[in-house]
Amino acid sequence: MRLLTHNMLSSTIKGVSNGFPLTIEAAKVVEKQVDMNSDFLKNIFSKIEWKPFVEAAKTLGFSELPEEDVQPSLLDSHEFLTKFHHALLEIHLEEGALVCPETGRKFPVNKGIPNMLLLEDEV
Amino acid sequence: MPSKIADIRLVASHPEVYEPCDDSFALVDALLSDRANLLKHQPSLCLEIGCGSGYVITSLALMLEQETNNGIHYFATDINPDAVAVTSETLKAHGVHAEVMNMDIASGLEDRLAGLVDVVVVNPPYVPTPEDEVGQGGIVASWAGGEDGRSVIDRILPVADKLLSEKGWLYMLTLAANKPLELCGLMRRKGYASKIIVQRSTEEESLHVIKFWRDPDSEVQIKKAAANRGNPTSVFSRFSLLSFSGNGNASSK
């Protein structure tokens, strides 16, 4: 599971008012090389919730992303794009869990696949 | 570059996962027939709801593949834990990637991914069955569709509407028993035009692949017509008939 996906996932348990972002518990992290596409990065940049993204990257061992003053002008920097690309698309949570920020309920991630299924009393 | 689709010999399988069949082939044929439009469309995020064996999402990724990274990213969901594992294997066997997630429809994605998905592809559980078979686990979830085969389809359509971007397209496979005209009418009320892009009859079933896209003009027309006549229902059904008689050429935009 990529951090792009983590940034798009929420806990939808009944009664939870803000299920985003999910906290990551990482047991195994893998990296897979992906060719960089600057246009994609420039388009998706404004859709990314930056703080949760930086936190998630740190949890997976990557702490080179800027934390504050993150302006669209950064997208002109090749160095920034390279780091953004790496954190967004190349780092995968392979084994671990995503934790609902309100209830603490854990959604397991096995072989890179998050299990977001809810139990009957959670729907 | 010749367009490729998933190689059936490389599609992984599991006793509890629906294998690619006529319906899957019809959906992939529909996507292939629309491939040139899809490439021009330049989608950024694509999603398959109910990915099963992974045959369709793998084929979509392969047919849109280009020599350099095309910047298209894929998501695939299924409610069946065995299906997501099989999809993941099928993708790997073909050297393509999609983010695979085990969830009901797109439940964990609806908030954050709203309005961001350019292509949604669905081969829903469309077989008419007793209502109590819907939502059972395992392979039954791949086909059990409740009354008129519509129970899950009717839950998917509003989700697709929420997720689709302004330029978003939805490709959905339906059975004649699902009342495709009525589905087009439902979507028309949400501002979508529609067109059947593949029709296939087998001994057992008559399948359609319907493509939906946002059409601001039709929404305005509908509102005007409804205001003039004060009877929206009959107007909607008339418009959906029109779109079925080949009035949907905006898909080549």
mmCIF file of C-alpha atoms in Angstrom:
data_model
loop_
_atom_site.group_PDB
_atom_site.id
_atom_site.type_symbol
_atom_site.label_atom_id
_atom_site.label_comp_id
_atom_site.label_asym_id
_atom_site.label_seq_id
_atom_site.Cartn_x
_atom_site.Cartn_y
_atom_site.Cartn_z
ATOM 1 C CA MET A 1 0.000 0.000 0.000
ATOM 2 C CA ARG A 2 1.370 3.339 -1.103
ATOM 3 C CA LEU A 3 1.197 6.537 0.926
ATOM 4 C CA LEU A 4 -0.987 7.967 -1.866
ATOM 5 C CA THR A 5 -3.557 5.380 -0.830
ATOM 6 C CA HIS A 6 -3.042 6.035 2.868
ATOM 7 C CA ASN A 7 -3.788 9.711 2.185
ATOM 8 C CA MET A 8 -7.106 8.724 0.567
ATOM 9 C CA LEU A 9 -8.314 6.225 3.201
ATOM 10 C CA SER A 10 -10.606 6.973 6.148
ATOM 11 C CA SER A 11 -12.208 4.936 8.885
ATOM 12 C CA THR A 12 -15.950 4.781 8.252
ATOM 13 C CA ILE A 13 -16.991 3.052 11.467
ATOM 14 C CA LYS A 14 -20.481 4.054 12.584
ATOM 15 C CA GLY A 15 -20.360 7.051 14.924
ATOM 16 C CA VAL A 16 -16.853 8.136 13.933
ATOM 17 C CA SER A 17 -16.989 11.803 12.926
ATOM 18 C CA ASN A 18 -13.433 12.212 11.672
ATOM 19 C CA GLY A 19 -11.836 8.964 10.555
ATOM 20 C CA PHE A 20 -8.875 10.645 8.844
ATOM 21 C CA PRO A 21 -5.943 10.242 8.952
ATOM 22 C CA LEU A 22 -5.424 6.638 9.941
ATOM 23 C CA THR A 23 -2.361 6.103 12.121
ATOM 24 C CA ILE A 24 0.113 3.644 10.654
ATOM 25 C CA GLU A 25 1.640 0.722 12.536
ATOM 26 C CA ALA A 26 4.425 -0.551 10.317
ATOM 27 C CA ALA A 27 5.767 -4.085 10.607
ATOM 28 C CA LYS A 28 7.289 -4.339 7.134
ATOM 29 C CA VAL A 29 8.026 -1.607 4.615
ATOM 30 C CA VAL A 30 9.215 -2.213 1.058
ATOM 31 C CA GLU A 31 10.343 0.099 -1.711
ATOM 32 C CA LYS A 32 9.489 -0.403 -5.386
ATOM 33 C CA GLN A 33 10.976 1.829 -8.040
ATOM 34 C CA VAL A 34 8.505 3.777 -10.195
ATOM 35 C CA ASP A 35 9.335 6.124 -13.107
ATOM 36 C CA MET A 36 8.606 9.710 -12.146
ATOM 37 C CA ASN A 37 5.819 11.608 -13.898
ATOM 38 C CA SER A 38 5.997 15.293 -12.957
ATOM 39 C CA ASP A 39 2.567 16.124 -14.376
ATOM 40 C CA PHE A 40 0.900 13.571 -12.123
ATOM 41 C CA LEU A 41 2.752 14.922 -9.085
ATOM 42 C CA LYS A 42 1.819 18.515 -9.928
ATOM 43 C CA ASN A 43 -1.846 17.570 -10.342
ATOM 44 C CA ILE A 44 -2.160 15.462 -7.216
ATOM 45 C CA PHE A 45 -0.171 17.843 -4.981
ATOM 46 C CA SER A 46 -3.151 20.031 -4.063
ATOM 47 C CA LYS A 47 -5.232 16.956 -3.177
ATOM 48 C CA ILE A 48 -2.744 15.610 -0.645
ATOM 49 C CA GLU A 49 -3.314 16.365 3.033
ATOM 50 C CA TRP A 50 0.261 17.327 3.717
ATOM 51 C CA LYS A 51 0.711 16.894 7.491
ATOM 52 C CA PRO A 52 -0.698 13.351 7.577
ATOM 53 C CA PHE A 53 1.455 12.568 4.533
ATOM 54 C CA VAL A 54 4.645 13.777 6.224
ATOM 55 C CA GLU A 55 3.772 11.878 9.411
ATOM 56 C CA ALA A 56 3.024 8.699 7.472
ATOM 57 C CA ALA A 57 6.307 8.962 5.558
ATOM 58 C CA LYS A 58 8.190 9.384 8.849
ATOM 59 C CA THR A 59 6.481 6.330 10.308
ATOM 60 C CA LEU A 60 7.726 4.366 7.306
ATOM 61 C CA GLY A 61 11.258 5.703 7.815
ATOM 62 C CA PHE A 62 11.406 8.603 5.340
ATOM 63 C CA SER A 63 11.857 11.998 6.970
ATOM 64 C CA GLU A 64 13.148 14.186 4.150
ATOM 65 C CA LEU A 65 9.858 15.902 3.309
ATOM 66 C CA PRO A 66 9.435 19.564 4.272
ATOM 67 C CA GLU A 67 6.940 19.930 7.108
ATOM 68 C CA GLU A 68 5.950 23.557 6.864
ATOM 69 C CA ASP A 69 5.569 26.320 4.291
ATOM 70 C CA VAL A 70 4.687 23.810 1.640
ATOM 71 C CA GLN A 71 3.744 25.982 -1.321
ATOM 72 C CA PRO A 72 2.918 24.975 -4.885
ATOM 73 C CA SER A 73 6.085 26.828 -5.957
ATOM 74 C CA LEU A 74 8.014 23.885 -4.493
ATOM 75 C CA LEU A 75 6.820 21.889 -7.487
ATOM 76 C CA ASP A 76 9.369 23.736 -9.614
ATOM 77 C CA SER A 77 12.145 22.126 -7.605
ATOM 78 C CA HIS A 78 13.387 18.826 -9.010
ATOM 79 C CA GLU A 79 14.750 17.895 -5.606
ATOM 80 C CA PHE A 80 11.334 18.366 -4.007
ATOM 81 C CA LEU A 81 9.539 16.442 -6.773
ATOM 82 C CA THR A 82 11.934 13.528 -6.384
ATOM 83 C CA LYS A 83 11.246 13.279 -2.660
ATOM 84 C CA PHE A 84 7.500 13.777 -3.097
ATOM 85 C CA HIS A 85 7.443 11.048 -5.766
ATOM 86 C CA HIS A 86 9.439 8.666 -3.608
ATOM 87 C CA ALA A 87 7.259 9.121 -0.534
ATOM 88 C CA LEU A 88 3.952 9.096 -2.417
ATOM 89 C CA LEU A 89 4.492 6.161 -4.771
ATOM 90 C CA GLU A 90 7.631 4.158 -4.019
ATOM 91 C CA ILE A 91 7.354 3.402 -0.301
ATOM 92 C CA HIS A 92 4.860 0.645 0.449
ATOM 93 C CA LEU A 93 3.426 -0.517 3.743
ATOM 94 C CA GLU A 94 3.619 -4.268 3.183
ATOM 95 C CA GLU A 95 2.642 -5.569 6.641
ATOM 96 C CA GLY A 96 1.143 -3.695 9.554
ATOM 97 C CA ALA A 97 -2.075 -1.930 10.430
ATOM 98 C CA LEU A 98 -4.031 1.286 9.971
ATOM 99 C CA VAL A 99 -5.562 2.579 13.175
ATOM 100 C CA CYS A 100 -8.806 4.547 13.377
ATOM 101 C CA PRO A 101 -7.933 7.895 15.008
ATOM 102 C CA GLU A 102 -11.148 7.979 17.072
ATOM 103 C CA THR A 103 -11.780 4.405 18.143
ATOM 104 C CA GLY A 104 -8.350 2.809 17.979
ATOM 105 C CA ARG A 105 -9.819 -0.005 15.857
ATOM 106 C CA LYS A 106 -7.067 -1.588 13.776
ATOM 107 C CA PHE A 107 -7.453 -2.346 10.091
ATOM 108 C CA PRO A 108 -4.824 -4.949 9.212
ATOM 109 C CA VAL A 109 -2.563 -4.603 6.171
ATOM 110 C CA ASN A 110 -1.275 -7.920 4.820
ATOM 111 C CA LYS A 111 0.792 -8.357 1.680
ATOM 112 C CA GLY A 112 0.248 -4.670 1.004
ATOM 113 C CA ILE A 113 -3.558 -4.965 1.040
ATOM 114 C CA PRO A 114 -5.500 -3.025 3.673
ATOM 115 C CA ASN A 115 -8.559 -4.792 5.038
ATOM 116 C CA MET A 116 -11.111 -2.013 5.598
ATOM 117 C CA LEU A 117 -14.083 -4.369 6.033
ATOM 118 C CA LEU A 118 -16.354 -3.410 8.907
ATOM 119 C CA LEU A 119 -18.054 -5.784 11.324
ATOM 120 C CA GLU A 120 -21.858 -5.812 11.418
ATOM 121 C CA ASP A 121 -22.046 -3.617 14.517
ATOM 122 C CA GLU A 122 -19.639 -1.079 12.976
ATOM 123 C CA VAL A 123 -21.757 -0.327 9.909
ATOM 124 C CA MET B 1 2.160 -0.295 -29.934
ATOM 125 C CA PRO B 2 -0.513 -3.038 -30.139
ATOM 126 C CA SER B 3 -2.880 -2.927 -27.218
ATOM 127 C CA LYS B 4 -2.572 -5.724 -24.748
ATOM 128 C CA ILE B 5 -5.036 -7.209 -22.306
ATOM 129 C CA ALA B 6 -4.579 -9.664 -19.465
ATOM 130 C CA ASP B 7 -3.466 -13.147 -20.521
ATOM 131 C CA ILE B 8 -6.078 -15.575 -19.269
ATOM 132 C CA ARG B 9 -3.335 -18.116 -18.482
ATOM 133 C CA LEU B 10 -1.731 -15.646 -16.090
ATOM 134 C CA VAL B 11 -4.946 -14.790 -14.232
ATOM 135 C CA ALA B 12 -4.721 -16.242 -10.725
ATOM 136 C CA SER B 13 -7.600 -18.288 -9.338
ATOM 137 C CA HIS B 14 -9.156 -19.459 -6.096
ATOM 138 C CA PRO B 15 -12.255 -21.611 -5.436
ATOM 139 C CA GLU B 16 -13.976 -18.620 -3.751
ATOM 140 C CA VAL B 17 -13.188 -16.087 -6.517
ATOM 141 C CA TYR B 18 -15.223 -15.544 -9.690
ATOM 142 C CA GLU B 19 -13.224 -16.523 -12.779
ATOM 143 C CA PRO B 20 -13.247 -14.300 -15.877
ATOM 144 C CA CYS B 21 -16.310 -15.206 -17.907
ATOM 145 C CA ASP B 22 -18.496 -13.748 -20.707
ATOM 146 C CA ASP B 23 -19.339 -10.689 -18.632
ATOM 147 C CA SER B 24 -15.679 -9.951 -17.842
ATOM 148 C CA PHE B 25 -14.762 -10.390 -21.516
ATOM 149 C CA ALA B 26 -17.587 -8.071 -22.607
ATOM 150 C CA LEU B 27 -16.380 -5.371 -20.201
ATOM 151 C CA VAL B 28 -12.769 -5.635 -21.368
ATOM 152 C CA ASP B 29 -13.933 -5.580 -25.006
ATOM 153 C CA ALA B 30 -15.881 -2.404 -24.234
ATOM 154 C CA LEU B 31 -12.810 -0.766 -22.703
ATOM 155 C CA LEU B 32 -10.687 -1.862 -25.662
ATOM 156 C CA SER B 33 -13.202 -0.453 -28.124
ATOM 157 C CA ASP B 34 -13.011 2.847 -26.246
ATOM 158 C CA ARG B 35 -9.234 2.729 -25.776
ATOM 159 C CA ALA B 36 -8.436 5.588 -28.159
ATOM 160 C CA ASN B 37 -10.912 7.822 -26.300
ATOM 161 C CA LEU B 38 -9.468 6.734 -22.961
ATOM 162 C CA LEU B 39 -5.946 7.651 -24.054
ATOM 163 C CA LYS B 40 -7.135 11.075 -25.245
ATOM 164 C CA HIS B 41 -9.054 11.462 -21.977
ATOM 165 C CA GLN B 42 -5.733 11.313 -20.063
ATOM 166 C CA PRO B 43 -7.114 9.884 -16.851
ATOM 167 C CA SER B 44 -5.056 10.285 -13.733
ATOM 168 C CA LEU B 45 -6.826 7.994 -11.249
ATOM 169 C CA CYS B 46 -8.824 4.899 -12.255
ATOM 170 C CA LEU B 47 -10.818 2.644 -9.947
ATOM 171 C CA GLU B 48 -12.394 -0.760 -10.351
ATOM 172 C CA ILE B 49 -15.120 -1.623 -7.849
ATOM 173 C CA GLY B 50 -15.408 -5.390 -7.386
ATOM 174 C CA CYS B 51 -12.152 -6.491 -9.012
ATOM 175 C CA GLY B 52 -12.623 -10.267 -8.493
ATOM 176 C CA SER B 53 -9.850 -12.139 -10.320
ATOM 177 C CA GLY B 54 -8.198 -8.879 -11.389
ATOM 178 C CA TYR B 55 -8.748 -9.612 -15.084
ATOM 179 C CA VAL B 56 -10.438 -6.285 -15.864
ATOM 180 C CA ILE B 57 -8.199 -3.867 -13.914
ATOM 181 C CA THR B 58 -5.087 -5.665 -15.216
ATOM 182 C CA SER B 59 -6.390 -5.390 -18.774
ATOM 183 C CA LEU B 60 -7.178 -1.700 -18.318
ATOM 184 C CA ALA B 61 -3.670 -1.009 -16.977
ATOM 185 C CA LEU B 62 -2.107 -2.959 -19.859
ATOM 186 C CA MET B 63 -4.153 -1.334 -22.610
ATOM 187 C CA LEU B 64 -3.337 2.173 -21.368
ATOM 188 C CA GLU B 65 0.348 1.409 -20.823
ATOM 189 C CA GLN B 66 2.796 3.501 -22.815
ATOM 190 C CA GLU B 67 6.519 3.475 -23.302
ATOM 191 C CA THR B 68 7.104 6.157 -20.710
ATOM 192 C CA ASN B 69 5.249 6.425 -17.412
ATOM 193 C CA ASN B 70 1.800 7.693 -18.386
ATOM 194 C CA GLY B 71 1.031 9.020 -14.898
ATOM 195 C CA ILE B 72 -2.095 6.867 -14.535
ATOM 196 C CA HIS B 73 -2.683 5.241 -11.161
ATOM 197 C CA TYR B 74 -5.094 2.430 -10.450
ATOM 198 C CA PHE B 75 -7.163 1.425 -7.431
ATOM 199 C CA ALA B 76 -9.140 -1.797 -7.106
ATOM 200 C CA THR B 77 -11.540 -2.876 -4.384
ATOM 201 C CA ASP B 78 -13.422 -6.049 -3.553
ATOM 202 C CA ILE B 79 -15.449 -7.161 -0.565
ATOM 203 C CA ASN B 80 -14.053 -10.688 -0.824
ATOM 204 C CA PRO B 81 -10.650 -11.110 0.913
ATOM 205 C CA ASP B 82 -9.743 -13.995 -1.409
ATOM 206 C CA ALA B 83 -10.517 -11.838 -4.449
ATOM 207 C CA VAL B 84 -8.163 -9.008 -3.465
ATOM 208 C CA ALA B 85 -5.360 -11.539 -2.941
ATOM 209 C CA VAL B 86 -6.042 -13.071 -6.359
ATOM 210 C CA THR B 87 -6.216 -9.634 -8.030
ATOM 211 C CA SER B 88 -2.881 -8.751 -6.504
ATOM 212 C CA GLU B 89 -1.326 -11.935 -7.964
ATOM 213 C CA THR B 90 -2.856 -11.341 -11.392
ATOM 214 C CA LEU B 91 -1.489 -7.784 -11.489
ATOM 215 C CA LYS B 92 1.969 -8.992 -10.464
ATOM 216 C CA ALA B 93 1.976 -11.736 -13.082
ATOM 217 C CA HIS B 94 1.452 -9.063 -15.741
ATOM 218 C CA GLY B 95 3.959 -6.578 -14.334
ATOM 219 C CA VAL B 96 1.421 -3.833 -13.660
ATOM 220 C CA HIS B 97 0.377 -2.171 -10.418
ATOM 221 C CA ALA B 98 -2.902 -1.218 -8.794
ATOM 222 C CA GLU B 99 -3.537 -0.346 -5.178
ATOM 223 C CA VAL B 100 -5.750 -3.204 -4.056
ATOM 224 C CA MET B 101 -8.069 -2.801 -1.071
ATOM 225 C CA ASN B 102 -10.478 -5.084 0.739
ATOM 226 C CA MET B 103 -13.654 -3.068 1.317
ATOM 227 C CA ASP B 104 -17.359 -2.872 0.619
ATOM 228 C CA ILE B 105 -17.737 -0.902 -2.662
ATOM 229 C CA ALA B 106 -15.453 2.083 -1.888
ATOM 230 C CA SER B 107 -16.388 2.702 1.739
ATOM 231 C CA GLY B 108 -12.968 3.826 3.014
ATOM 232 C CA LEU B 109 -12.251 6.007 -0.032
ATOM 233 C CA GLU B 110 -15.467 7.977 -0.476
ATOM 234 C CA ASP B 111 -14.490 11.040 1.549
ATOM 235 C CA ARG B 112 -10.970 11.728 0.376
ATOM 236 C CA LEU B 113 -11.226 10.402 -3.172
ATOM 237 C CA ALA B 114 -14.477 12.250 -3.920
ATOM 238 C CA GLY B 115 -14.309 14.046 -7.265
ATOM 239 C CA LEU B 116 -10.850 12.726 -8.102
ATOM 240 C CA VAL B 117 -11.485 9.556 -10.090
ATOM 241 C CA ASP B 118 -11.449 9.901 -13.877
ATOM 242 C CA VAL B 119 -12.477 6.354 -14.755
ATOM 243 C CA VAL B 120 -14.629 3.976 -12.707
ATOM 244 C CA VAL B 121 -15.125 0.429 -13.987
ATOM 245 C CA VAL B 122 -17.693 -1.950 -12.501
ATOM 246 C CA ASN B 123 -18.759 -5.502 -13.225
ATOM 247 C CA PRO B 124 -21.315 -5.676 -10.413
ATOM 248 C CA PRO B 125 -23.107 -8.654 -8.894
ATOM 249 C CA TYR B 126 -25.995 -8.417 -11.364
ATOM 250 C CA VAL B 127 -27.788 -11.762 -11.127
ATOM 251 C CA PRO B 128 -31.364 -11.555 -9.783
ATOM 252 C CA THR B 129 -31.449 -13.607 -6.569
ATOM 253 C CA PRO B 130 -33.428 -13.746 -3.339
ATOM 254 C CA GLU B 131 -32.531 -10.671 -1.294
ATOM 255 C CA ASP B 132 -31.032 -12.732 1.532
ATOM 256 C CA GLU B 133 -28.244 -13.997 -0.735
ATOM 257 C CA VAL B 134 -26.893 -10.452 -1.137
ATOM 258 C CA GLY B 135 -23.952 -9.599 1.084
ATOM 259 C CA GLN B 136 -23.036 -13.171 1.846
ATOM 260 C CA GLY B 137 -19.304 -13.671 1.756
ATOM 261 C CA GLY B 138 -17.136 -15.514 -0.705
ATOM 262 C CA ILE B 139 -17.943 -16.109 -4.342
ATOM 263 C CA VAL B 140 -21.687 -15.509 -3.842
ATOM 264 C CA ALA B 141 -20.890 -11.794 -3.415
ATOM 265 C CA SER B 142 -19.597 -11.761 -7.001
ATOM 266 C CA TRP B 143 -22.995 -12.463 -8.511
ATOM 267 C CA ALA B 144 -25.871 -12.241 -6.004
ATOM 268 C CA GLY B 145 -27.743 -9.063 -6.934
ATOM 269 C CA GLY B 146 -31.075 -9.360 -5.108
ATOM 270 C CA GLU B 147 -34.314 -8.197 -6.720
ATOM 271 C CA ASP B 148 -33.781 -7.522 -10.454
ATOM 272 C CA GLY B 149 -30.075 -7.916 -9.693
ATOM 273 C CA ARG B 150 -30.160 -4.295 -8.594
ATOM 274 C CA SER B 151 -29.436 -4.335 -4.847
ATOM 275 C CA VAL B 152 -25.707 -3.735 -5.148
ATOM 276 C CA ILE B 153 -25.860 -1.747 -8.420
ATOM 277 C CA ASP B 154 -28.207 0.754 -6.758
ATOM 278 C CA ARG B 155 -25.668 1.210 -3.956
ATOM 279 C CA ILE B 156 -22.743 1.555 -6.362
ATOM 280 C CA LEU B 157 -24.201 4.293 -8.601
ATOM 281 C CA PRO B 158 -24.309 7.085 -5.969
ATOM 282 C CA VAL B 159 -20.784 6.143 -4.876
ATOM 283 C CA ALA B 160 -19.529 6.317 -8.461
ATOM 284 C CA ASP B 161 -21.228 9.706 -8.838
ATOM 285 C CA LYS B 162 -19.464 10.958 -5.722
ATOM 286 C CA LEU B 163 -16.035 9.673 -6.734
ATOM 287 C CA LEU B 164 -16.046 10.712 -10.385
ATOM 288 C CA SER B 165 -14.192 13.877 -11.359
ATOM 289 C CA GLU B 166 -15.820 16.540 -13.533
ATOM 290 C CA LYS B 167 -14.535 14.755 -16.612
ATOM 291 C CA GLY B 168 -15.099 11.298 -15.104
ATOM 292 C CA TRP B 169 -16.406 8.284 -17.014
ATOM 293 C CA LEU B 170 -18.163 5.234 -15.608
ATOM 294 C CA TYR B 171 -18.226 1.905 -17.428
ATOM 295 C CA MET B 172 -20.716 -0.568 -16.012
ATOM 296 C CA LEU B 173 -21.760 -4.012 -17.103
ATOM 297 C CA THR B 174 -25.443 -4.834 -16.755
ATOM 298 C CA LEU B 175 -27.841 -7.630 -17.506
ATOM 299 C CA ALA B 176 -31.115 -6.973 -19.361
ATOM 300 C CA ALA B 177 -32.952 -7.976 -16.153
ATOM 301 C CA ASN B 178 -31.281 -5.041 -14.337
ATOM 302 C CA LYS B 179 -33.464 -2.671 -16.411
ATOM 303 C CA PRO B 180 -30.619 -0.721 -18.023
ATOM 304 C CA LEU B 181 -33.004 1.985 -19.319
ATOM 305 C CA GLU B 182 -34.070 2.704 -15.774
ATOM 306 C CA LEU B 183 -30.413 2.877 -14.703
ATOM 307 C CA CYS B 184 -29.706 5.436 -17.421
ATOM 308 C CA GLY B 185 -32.716 7.432 -16.222
ATOM 309 C CA LEU B 186 -31.424 7.349 -12.640
ATOM 310 C CA MET B 187 -28.039 8.595 -13.769
ATOM 311 C CA ARG B 188 -29.589 11.210 -16.057
ATOM 312 C CA ARG B 189 -31.201 12.755 -13.001
ATOM 313 C CA LYS B 190 -27.687 13.058 -11.550
ATOM 314 C CA GLY B 191 -26.584 14.833 -14.743
ATOM 315 C CA TYR B 192 -25.085 11.965 -16.715
ATOM 316 C CA ALA B 193 -25.521 11.050 -20.340
ATOM 317 C CA SER B 194 -25.147 7.399 -21.239
ATOM 318 C CA LYS B 195 -24.545 5.096 -24.144
ATOM 319 C CA ILE B 196 -24.403 1.351 -24.634
ATOM 320 C CA ILE B 197 -20.968 0.619 -26.030
ATOM 321 C CA VAL B 198 -21.122 -3.177 -26.084
ATOM 322 C CA GLN B 199 -24.107 -5.468 -26.330
ATOM 323 C CA ARG B 200 -23.724 -9.227 -26.178
ATOM 324 C CA SER B 201 -26.231 -12.045 -25.989
ATOM 325 C CA THR B 202 -25.254 -15.502 -24.923
ATOM 326 C CA GLU B 203 -27.525 -18.517 -24.506
ATOM 327 C CA GLU B 204 -28.005 -17.625 -20.882
ATOM 328 C CA GLU B 205 -27.930 -13.854 -20.661
ATOM 329 C CA SER B 206 -28.078 -10.572 -22.505
ATOM 330 C CA LEU B 207 -25.292 -8.236 -21.413
ATOM 331 C CA HIS B 208 -24.723 -4.528 -21.962
ATOM 332 C CA VAL B 209 -21.795 -2.324 -21.126
ATOM 333 C CA ILE B 210 -23.017 1.202 -20.476
ATOM 334 C CA LYS B 211 -20.731 4.207 -20.451
ATOM 335 C CA PHE B 212 -21.829 7.210 -18.369
ATOM 336 C CA TRP B 213 -20.345 10.715 -18.482
ATOM 337 C CA ARG B 214 -21.340 14.043 -16.999
ATOM 338 C CA ASP B 215 -23.340 16.125 -19.432
ATOM 339 C CA PRO B 216 -24.245 19.570 -18.091
ATOM 340 C CA ASP B 217 -26.511 20.263 -21.079
ATOM 341 C CA SER B 218 -28.729 17.300 -20.428
ATOM 342 C CA GLU B 219 -29.092 18.272 -16.798
ATOM 343 C CA VAL B 220 -30.325 21.709 -17.812
ATOM 344 C CA GLN B 221 -32.684 20.217 -20.381
ATOM 345 C CA ILE B 222 -34.097 17.838 -17.828
ATOM 346 C CA LYS B 223 -34.720 20.604 -15.342
ATOM 347 C CA LYS B 224 -36.402 22.765 -17.956
ATOM 348 C CA ALA B 225 -38.521 19.942 -19.256
ATOM 349 C CA ALA B 226 -39.505 18.911 -15.761
ATOM 350 C CA ALA B 227 -40.473 22.491 -14.908
ATOM 351 C CA ASN B 228 -42.553 22.804 -18.081
ATOM 352 C CA ARG B 229 -44.434 19.589 -17.768
ATOM 353 C CA GLY B 230 -44.550 19.125 -14.043
ATOM 354 C CA ASN B 231 -44.134 15.403 -14.448
ATOM 355 C CA PRO B 232 -40.447 14.582 -14.226
ATOM 356 C CA THR B 233 -40.786 10.814 -14.272
ATOM 357 C CA SER B 234 -42.185 10.518 -17.763
ATOM 358 C CA VAL B 235 -39.701 13.030 -19.097
ATOM 359 C CA PHE B 236 -36.763 11.193 -17.589
ATOM 360 C CA SER B 237 -37.778 7.936 -19.126
ATOM 361 C CA ARG B 238 -38.224 9.579 -22.494
ATOM 362 C CA PHE B 239 -34.734 11.071 -22.308
ATOM 363 C CA SER B 240 -33.211 7.777 -21.352
ATOM 364 C CA LEU B 241 -34.876 6.191 -24.375
ATOM 365 C CA LEU B 242 -33.374 8.887 -26.541
ATOM 366 C CA SER B 243 -29.917 8.176 -25.260
ATOM 367 C CA PHE B 244 -30.423 4.526 -26.059
ATOM 368 C CA SER B 245 -31.318 5.255 -29.645
ATOM 369 C CA GLY B 246 -27.811 6.482 -30.307
ATOM 370 C CA ASN B 247 -27.997 10.053 -29.117
ATOM 371 C CA GLY B 248 -24.924 9.561 -26.948
ATOM 372 C CA ASN B 249 -22.204 10.599 -29.353
ATOM 373 C CA ALA B 250 -20.644 12.960 -26.819
ATOM 374 C CA SER B 251 -18.618 9.991 -25.599
ATOM 375 C CA SER B 252 -16.124 10.658 -28.339
ATOM 376 C CA LYS B 253 -15.329 14.054 -26.852
#
